[in-house]
């Protein structure tokens, strides 16, 4: 279950609440992955430089919302105003590998990053998936420029050996402020059609729909029906279309499309691959806009998908667990075992994380698997952590980080660290002292 968001936030700060945007109150099972693509994140140069050193406010905001619900920030990439964030449930971490990011500037002939695309790719249960967040050129007359820029973004290559290009991934999601407009019709006809919910009258003049009929590289992309109002351009904090002097014509600028490689092969090989042979399929469950958000002149759009995968990777590369009862009173032991083909490294480490950790560097402490090893046999190895580094109490989990694969390849079940005797005694003493210091005129 994948929930994908695209939103041009118009340099605004995060809103007070994103419960409906992320469908956190939906009755169905929780999402496995959130993919959040933003455009026009505040990118004044001072903001951009500080955001490179620290998480930007939007990343921090979504981490604060999602980490208590058991999601960690898997990866992110920022290029000026373009930001792409991916959050995933803990349980899937050992089955996600080969994470790479890339950005492509197209503004000012490729020298300026105000327009372009940011991408994150990965292997999910052995299947390759790429997410591409784009902000393409604005204005009615720039259709060809939009198409040229998207072709350029599609041609980009991720750095590293044996990493496929975007179109060679099993699934490619393309989304963002694509800036395609509604051609030919005047503003009064467009607004009247919207008021009467006759969106179908406008679909055939949507520039992206028209381009999909003529441009070969677009024909394989699929999009759900546009059964929501055009998402641009609104007065701030309202659902009223542009009342400024410019009176921009409404348009479906904010879109989510996808492409399944095996479906394209099926078409080219005239059905040689049967439906039964599919190892991955994508189903769109919901494609909607969210009219209640008014911080920018765009409304956010979300797509909720079901990804059905035949797992090509079904066993974690590393299994690990804490040995015995853990407390801060003594050194503790971690036992782990790896599959025979696991490419271990001297730079691998095991981190101790709070259950609500935000990202891979949000550890409490860690141990190097080689330097801190205390025993080894053909079945498993043991690593120690110093008592001085162990927190007093709480719920935690262990993660094995592979330097070669640049990802978490093993995760333990959550476990409790017991309070140490000294901390319990200290708490009792403090409670006793506070009770003794109560004023005489207060009842205990």
Coordinates of C-alpha atoms in Angstrom, one line a residue:
X1 CA 0.0 0.0 0.0
X2 CA 1.6 3.2 -1.3
X3 CA 0.4 6.7 -0.8
X4 CA 1.9 9.3 -3.1
X5 CA 1.5 13.1 -2.5
X6 CA 2.3 15.9 -5.0
X7 CA 2.0 19.5 -3.8
X8 CA 3.3 22.9 -5.0
X9 CA 3.5 24.6 -1.6
X10 CA 4.3 28.0 -2.9
X11 CA 7.2 28.7 -0.4
X12 CA 4.7 28.3 2.5
X13 CA 5.4 26.7 5.9
X14 CA 3.8 23.3 6.7
X15 CA 0.1 23.5 7.7
X16 CA -1.1 22.6 11.2
X17 CA -2.5 19.2 10.2
X18 CA -2.0 16.7 7.4
X19 CA -4.3 13.9 8.7
X20 CA -6.6 13.9 5.7
X21 CA -3.7 14.5 3.2
X22 CA -2.0 11.3 4.4
X23 CA -5.3 9.5 5.0
X24 CA -4.2 8.7 8.6
X25 CA -7.8 8.2 9.7
X26 CA -8.8 5.9 6.9
X27 CA -10.5 2.7 8.0
X28 CA -8.3 0.3 5.9
X29 CA -5.0 -1.1 6.9
X30 CA -2.1 1.5 7.3
X31 CA 0.1 2.4 4.3
X32 CA 3.4 0.6 3.9
X33 CA 5.1 3.5 2.2
X34 CA 4.6 7.3 1.8
X35 CA 6.1 9.1 -1.1
X36 CA 5.9 12.9 -0.8
X37 CA 6.9 15.2 -3.7
X38 CA 6.9 18.9 -3.0
X39 CA 7.6 21.9 -5.4
X40 CA 8.4 25.5 -4.5
X41 CA 9.7 24.6 -1.0
X42 CA 11.1 27.9 0.3
X43 CA 14.4 28.1 -1.6
X44 CA 15.8 31.5 -0.9
X45 CA 19.5 31.0 -0.9
X46 CA 19.9 31.4 2.9
X47 CA 17.2 28.8 3.5
X48 CA 18.7 26.4 0.9
X49 CA 22.2 26.5 2.5
X50 CA 20.8 26.0 6.0
X51 CA 18.6 23.2 4.8
X52 CA 21.6 21.4 3.3
X53 CA 23.2 21.3 6.7
X54 CA 20.0 20.4 8.6
X55 CA 16.7 18.9 7.7
X56 CA 14.4 21.5 6.1
X57 CA 11.1 22.3 7.9
X58 CA 9.0 20.2 5.7
X59 CA 11.2 17.1 6.2
X60 CA 11.2 17.6 9.9
X61 CA 7.4 18.2 9.9
X62 CA 6.6 14.9 8.1
X63 CA 9.1 13.0 10.3
X64 CA 7.4 14.4 13.4
X65 CA 4.0 13.2 12.0
X66 CA 5.0 9.8 10.7
X67 CA 7.8 8.5 13.0
X68 CA 5.5 7.9 16.0
X69 CA 3.3 5.7 13.7
X70 CA 6.2 3.4 12.9
X71 CA 7.6 5.0 9.6
X72 CA 11.2 6.0 9.1
X73 CA 12.5 8.4 6.4
X74 CA 14.1 6.0 4.0
X75 CA 15.6 8.6 1.6
X76 CA 15.2 12.2 0.5
X77 CA 16.6 14.5 -2.1
X78 CA 16.4 18.3 -2.5
X79 CA 17.1 20.6 -5.5
X80 CA 16.3 24.1 -4.5
X81 CA 12.5 24.2 -4.4
X82 CA 12.0 20.5 -5.3
X83 CA 11.9 18.0 -2.4
X84 CA 11.2 14.3 -2.5
X85 CA 10.7 12.3 0.7
X86 CA 10.1 8.5 1.1
X87 CA 8.9 7.0 4.4
X88 CA 8.5 3.3 5.0
X89 CA 7.2 1.0 7.7
X90 CA 10.0 -0.7 9.8
X91 CA 9.1 -4.2 8.7
X92 CA 10.0 -3.5 5.0
X93 CA 13.5 -2.1 5.7
X94 CA 15.5 -5.3 5.3
X95 CA 13.9 -5.8 1.8
X96 CA 14.8 -2.4 0.4
X97 CA 18.2 -2.1 -1.2
X98 CA 20.1 -0.2 -3.8
X99 CA 18.7 3.2 -2.9
X100 CA 20.1 6.0 -5.1
X101 CA 19.1 9.6 -5.7
X102 CA 19.6 12.0 -8.6
X103 CA 18.6 15.5 -9.7
X104 CA 18.4 17.1 -13.1
X105 CA 18.3 20.9 -13.6
X106 CA 16.4 22.2 -16.6
X107 CA 15.9 25.9 -15.5
X108 CA 18.1 28.4 -17.4
X109 CA 19.4 25.8 -19.9
X110 CA 20.3 23.4 -17.1
X111 CA 22.3 25.9 -15.0
X112 CA 19.6 26.7 -12.5
X113 CA 17.6 24.3 -10.3
X114 CA 14.3 26.2 -10.1
X115 CA 12.9 23.7 -12.6
X116 CA 13.7 20.1 -13.3
X117 CA 13.4 16.7 -11.5
X118 CA 14.5 14.9 -8.4
X119 CA 14.5 11.1 -8.4
X120 CA 14.9 8.2 -5.9
X121 CA 15.2 4.6 -7.0
X122 CA 15.4 1.4 -5.1
X123 CA 15.0 -2.4 -5.2
X124 CA 11.9 -3.3 -3.2
X125 CA 11.6 -7.1 -2.5
X126 CA 13.9 -7.6 -5.5
X127 CA 11.8 -5.3 -7.9
X128 CA 13.2 -2.0 -9.2
X129 CA 11.1 1.1 -8.6
X130 CA 11.8 4.7 -9.4
X131 CA 10.0 7.8 -8.2
X132 CA 10.4 11.0 -10.1
X133 CA 9.2 14.4 -8.8
X134 CA 9.2 17.1 -11.5
X135 CA 8.5 20.8 -11.8
X136 CA 8.2 21.7 -15.5
X137 CA 8.1 25.1 -17.2
X138 CA 4.9 27.2 -16.7
X139 CA 2.6 29.0 -19.1
X140 CA 0.2 27.9 -21.8
X141 CA 2.6 28.3 -24.7
X142 CA 5.4 26.1 -23.3
X143 CA 4.0 22.6 -24.0
X144 CA 7.0 21.7 -26.2
X145 CA 9.4 22.9 -23.6
X146 CA 7.7 20.8 -20.9
X147 CA 7.9 17.7 -23.1
X148 CA 11.6 18.4 -24.0
X149 CA 12.5 18.9 -20.3
X150 CA 10.7 15.7 -19.3
X151 CA 12.6 13.7 -22.0
X152 CA 15.8 15.2 -20.7
X153 CA 14.9 14.1 -17.1
X154 CA 14.1 10.6 -18.4
X155 CA 17.5 10.3 -20.0
X156 CA 19.4 11.0 -16.8
X157 CA 21.5 8.2 -15.3
X158 CA 21.9 7.2 -11.6
X159 CA 25.5 7.0 -10.6
X160 CA 26.8 3.5 -10.0
X161 CA 27.3 0.2 -11.8
X162 CA 24.4 -1.9 -13.0
X163 CA 21.8 0.7 -12.1
X164 CA 19.0 0.9 -14.8
X165 CA 17.9 4.1 -16.3
X166 CA 14.4 5.4 -15.2
X167 CA 12.5 3.7 -18.1
X168 CA 14.3 0.3 -17.4
X169 CA 12.8 0.1 -13.8
X170 CA 10.0 -2.4 -13.2
X171 CA 7.8 0.5 -12.1
X172 CA 8.3 4.2 -12.7
X173 CA 6.1 6.8 -10.9
X174 CA 6.2 10.3 -12.5
X175 CA 4.5 13.2 -10.6
X176 CA 4.7 16.8 -9.7
X177 CA 3.7 20.3 -10.9
X178 CA 3.9 19.3 -14.5
X179 CA 2.3 22.6 -15.5
X180 CA 0.2 21.3 -18.4
X181 CA -2.8 23.6 -19.2
X182 CA -6.2 23.4 -20.8
X183 CA -5.8 24.6 -24.4
X184 CA -8.3 26.3 -26.8
X185 CA -11.2 26.9 -24.4
X186 CA -11.7 30.3 -22.9
X187 CA -11.7 30.9 -19.1
X188 CA -15.5 31.3 -18.9
X189 CA -16.2 28.0 -20.6
X190 CA -13.6 26.3 -18.4
X191 CA -15.0 27.7 -15.2
X192 CA -18.6 26.9 -16.2
X193 CA -17.6 23.3 -17.0
X194 CA -16.0 23.0 -13.6
X195 CA -19.0 24.5 -11.8
X196 CA -21.2 22.0 -13.5
X197 CA -18.7 19.1 -12.8
X198 CA -18.5 18.4 -16.5
X199 CA -14.8 17.7 -16.3
X200 CA -14.9 15.4 -19.3
X201 CA -15.5 18.4 -21.6
X202 CA -12.0 19.6 -20.6
X203 CA -10.1 16.3 -20.7
X204 CA -9.6 16.3 -24.4
X205 CA -8.1 19.7 -24.4
X206 CA -5.7 19.0 -21.5
X207 CA -2.2 19.4 -23.0
X208 CA -0.9 16.2 -21.2
X209 CA -3.8 14.1 -22.4
X210 CA -3.2 15.4 -26.0
X211 CA 0.5 14.8 -25.8
X212 CA 0.0 11.2 -24.7
X213 CA -1.8 10.5 -28.0
X214 CA 1.1 11.8 -30.1
X215 CA 4.3 11.4 -28.1
X216 CA 5.7 7.9 -28.2
X217 CA 7.6 8.2 -24.9
X218 CA 4.4 9.2 -23.1
X219 CA 2.1 6.6 -24.4
X220 CA 3.2 4.0 -21.9
X221 CA 2.4 6.2 -18.9
X222 CA -1.0 5.5 -17.1
X223 CA -3.0 8.0 -15.2
X224 CA -6.2 7.7 -13.2
X225 CA -9.3 9.7 -14.3
X226 CA -9.3 13.4 -13.5
X227 CA -12.5 13.3 -11.5
X228 CA -11.6 16.3 -9.4
X229 CA -11.5 20.0 -10.0
X230 CA -8.4 21.5 -11.7
X231 CA -5.9 22.1 -8.9
X232 CA -4.5 25.5 -10.1
X233 CA -4.9 28.4 -9.6
X234 CA -6.7 29.4 -6.3
X235 CA -6.7 32.4 -4.1
X236 CA -4.9 31.6 -0.9
X237 CA -6.9 29.9 1.9
X238 CA -10.0 29.5 -0.3
X239 CA -11.5 27.3 -2.9
X240 CA -12.1 30.2 -5.2
X241 CA -10.2 30.3 -8.5
X242 CA -7.8 33.2 -9.2
X243 CA -9.5 36.6 -8.7
X244 CA -6.3 38.6 -9.3
X245 CA -5.9 40.8 -12.4
X246 CA -4.2 38.0 -14.2
X247 CA -7.2 35.7 -13.7
X248 CA -5.3 32.5 -14.6
X249 CA -7.3 29.8 -16.4
X250 CA -7.8 26.8 -14.1
X251 CA -5.7 23.7 -15.0
X252 CA -4.7 20.2 -13.9
X253 CA -1.1 21.1 -13.3
X254 CA -0.5 18.7 -10.5
X255 CA -0.5 15.1 -11.7
X256 CA 0.5 11.5 -10.8
X257 CA 1.3 9.0 -13.6
X258 CA 3.0 5.6 -13.6
X259 CA 4.5 3.1 -16.0
X260 CA 4.9 -0.7 -15.6
X261 CA 7.7 -2.1 -17.7
X262 CA 6.3 -5.6 -18.1
X263 CA 3.1 -4.1 -19.5
X264 CA 5.1 -2.3 -22.1
X265 CA 6.9 -5.6 -22.9
X266 CA 3.6 -7.4 -23.2
X267 CA 2.4 -4.8 -25.7
X268 CA 5.6 -5.0 -27.8
X269 CA 5.7 -8.8 -27.7
X270 CA 2.0 -9.1 -28.5
X271 CA 1.0 -11.0 -25.5
X272 CA 3.9 -13.5 -25.3
X273 CA 4.0 -12.7 -21.5
X274 CA 0.7 -13.7 -19.9
X275 CA -0.9 -12.0 -17.0
X276 CA 0.1 -15.0 -14.9
X277 CA 3.7 -14.2 -15.7
X278 CA 3.5 -10.8 -14.1
X279 CA 5.7 -10.5 -11.1
X280 CA 4.6 -7.0 -10.2
X281 CA 1.3 -5.1 -10.8
X282 CA 0.1 -1.6 -9.8
X283 CA -3.5 -0.8 -9.0
X284 CA -4.7 2.7 -8.4
X285 CA -7.2 2.8 -5.5
X286 CA -7.8 6.5 -5.2
X287 CA -6.8 9.6 -7.2
X288 CA -8.0 12.8 -5.5
X289 CA -7.3 16.5 -4.7
X290 CA -7.5 17.9 -1.3
X291 CA -9.5 21.2 -1.4
X292 CA -9.2 22.0 2.3
X293 CA -5.5 23.0 2.1
X294 CA -5.1 26.6 1.2
X295 CA -1.4 27.6 2.0
X296 CA -0.6 27.9 -1.7
X297 CA -2.3 28.6 -5.0
X298 CA -2.2 24.8 -5.8
X299 CA -4.3 22.1 -4.1
X300 CA -2.4 18.9 -3.2
X301 CA -3.1 15.7 -5.1
X302 CA -2.7 12.2 -3.8
X303 CA -2.7 8.8 -5.4
X304 CA -3.2 5.6 -3.3
X305 CA -1.8 2.5 -4.9
X306 CA -1.7 -1.2 -4.3
X307 CA 1.6 -2.8 -5.4
X308 CA 1.3 -6.6 -5.8
X309 CA 4.7 -8.1 -5.7
X310 CA 6.0 -11.6 -6.2
X311 CA 8.9 -11.3 -3.7
X312 CA 12.3 -12.1 -5.3
X313 CA 13.9 -11.3 -1.9
X314 CA 12.0 -12.9 1.0
X315 CA 14.6 -13.5 3.7
X316 CA 16.5 -10.7 5.4
X317 CA 20.2 -10.7 4.7
X318 CA 20.9 -10.4 8.4
X319 CA 18.9 -11.7 11.4
X320 CA 19.7 -10.1 14.8
X321 CA 18.4 -10.0 18.3
X322 CA 19.5 -8.8 21.8
X323 CA 20.8 -11.6 24.1
X324 CA 19.2 -11.9 27.5
X325 CA 17.8 -9.1 29.5
X326 CA 19.2 -5.6 28.8
X327 CA 19.8 -2.9 31.3
X328 CA 22.3 0.0 31.7
X329 CA 24.0 -1.9 34.6
X330 CA 26.3 -4.1 32.4
X331 CA 27.6 -4.5 28.9
X332 CA 25.1 -6.1 26.6
X333 CA 25.3 -8.7 23.8
X334 CA 23.9 -8.7 20.3
X335 CA 23.8 -12.0 18.3
X336 CA 23.4 -11.9 14.6
X337 CA 23.7 -14.3 11.6
X338 CA 24.0 -13.5 7.9
X339 CA 23.0 -15.4 4.7
X340 CA 26.1 -16.9 3.0
X341 CA 26.1 -14.5 0.1
X342 CA 25.9 -11.4 2.3
X343 CA 28.7 -8.9 1.3
X344 CA 29.9 -7.9 4.8
X345 CA 32.3 -5.0 5.4
X346 CA 34.5 -3.8 8.2
X347 CA 32.4 -0.6 8.1
X348 CA 29.1 -2.4 8.9
X349 CA 27.5 -1.4 12.2
X350 CA 24.6 -2.3 14.4
X351 CA 22.6 0.6 15.8
X352 CA 20.4 0.8 18.9
X353 CA 17.3 2.8 18.0
X354 CA 14.2 4.0 19.8
X355 CA 11.1 2.4 18.3
X356 CA 10.0 5.8 17.0
X357 CA 13.3 6.6 15.2
X358 CA 13.1 9.0 12.3
X359 CA 15.9 8.0 10.0
X360 CA 19.0 5.8 9.8
X361 CA 21.3 8.3 11.6
X362 CA 18.8 8.7 14.5
X363 CA 20.5 6.0 16.6
X364 CA 21.1 6.1 20.3
X365 CA 24.4 4.2 20.1
X366 CA 26.0 1.7 17.8
X367 CA 28.7 -1.0 17.7
X368 CA 31.1 -1.9 14.8
X369 CA 30.5 -5.5 13.8
X370 CA 34.2 -6.2 13.5
X371 CA 35.8 -4.0 16.2
X372 CA 33.2 -5.0 18.8
X373 CA 33.0 -8.7 18.0
X374 CA 33.5 -11.0 21.0
X375 CA 32.7 -14.4 19.5
X376 CA 32.1 -16.1 16.1
X377 CA 31.2 -19.5 14.7
X378 CA 29.7 -20.7 11.5
X379 CA 26.2 -20.1 12.6
X380 CA 26.3 -16.7 14.3
X381 CA 28.4 -13.9 15.7
X382 CA 28.2 -11.9 18.9
X383 CA 28.9 -8.1 19.3
X384 CA 28.9 -6.2 22.6
X385 CA 27.7 -2.7 23.5
X386 CA 29.2 -0.9 26.5
X387 CA 26.9 -0.4 29.5
X388 CA 27.9 3.3 29.5
X389 CA 26.1 3.7 26.2
X390 CA 22.9 2.0 27.1
X391 CA 19.8 4.1 28.0
X392 CA 18.2 3.6 31.4
X393 CA 14.9 2.2 30.1
X394 CA 12.4 2.2 27.2
X395 CA 11.4 0.3 24.1
X396 CA 14.1 -0.1 21.4
X397 CA 15.1 -2.1 18.4
X398 CA 18.4 -3.1 16.7
X399 CA 19.3 -2.4 13.0
X400 CA 22.2 -3.8 11.0
X401 CA 23.5 -1.3 8.5
X402 CA 25.5 -2.6 5.5
X403 CA 28.1 -0.2 4.2
X404 CA 28.3 -2.0 0.8
X405 CA 24.6 -1.9 0.3
X406 CA 24.1 1.5 1.9
X407 CA 21.0 0.4 3.7
X408 CA 19.5 -1.4 6.7
X409 CA 19.6 -5.1 5.9
X410 CA 18.3 -6.5 9.3
X411 CA 16.0 -5.3 12.0
X412 CA 15.2 -6.9 15.4
X413 CA 11.8 -7.2 17.0
X414 CA 11.2 -4.3 19.5
X415 CA 12.4 -5.1 23.0
X416 CA 12.5 -3.4 26.5
X417 CA 15.6 -2.1 28.2
X418 CA 14.9 -2.6 31.9
X419 CA 15.4 0.2 34.4
X420 CA 18.7 -0.2 36.3
X421 CA 18.5 -0.6 40.1
X422 CA 20.3 2.7 40.7
X423 CA 17.7 4.6 38.6
X424 CA 14.8 2.9 40.4
X425 CA 16.3 3.7 43.8
X426 CA 16.9 7.3 42.7
X427 CA 13.3 7.6 41.6
X428 CA 12.0 6.2 44.9
X429 CA 14.3 8.6 46.9
X430 CA 13.0 11.6 44.9
X431 CA 9.4 10.5 45.4
X432 CA 10.0 10.1 49.1
X433 CA 11.7 13.5 49.4
X434 CA 9.0 15.3 47.5
X435 CA 6.3 13.7 49.8
X436 CA 8.2 14.7 52.9
X437 CA 8.5 18.3 51.6
X438 CA 4.7 18.8 51.2
X439 CA 3.3 21.8 53.1
X440 CA 1.4 20.9 56.3
X441 CA -1.8 22.5 55.0
X442 CA -2.1 20.2 52.0
X443 CA -3.6 16.8 52.3
X444 CA -1.3 14.0 51.0

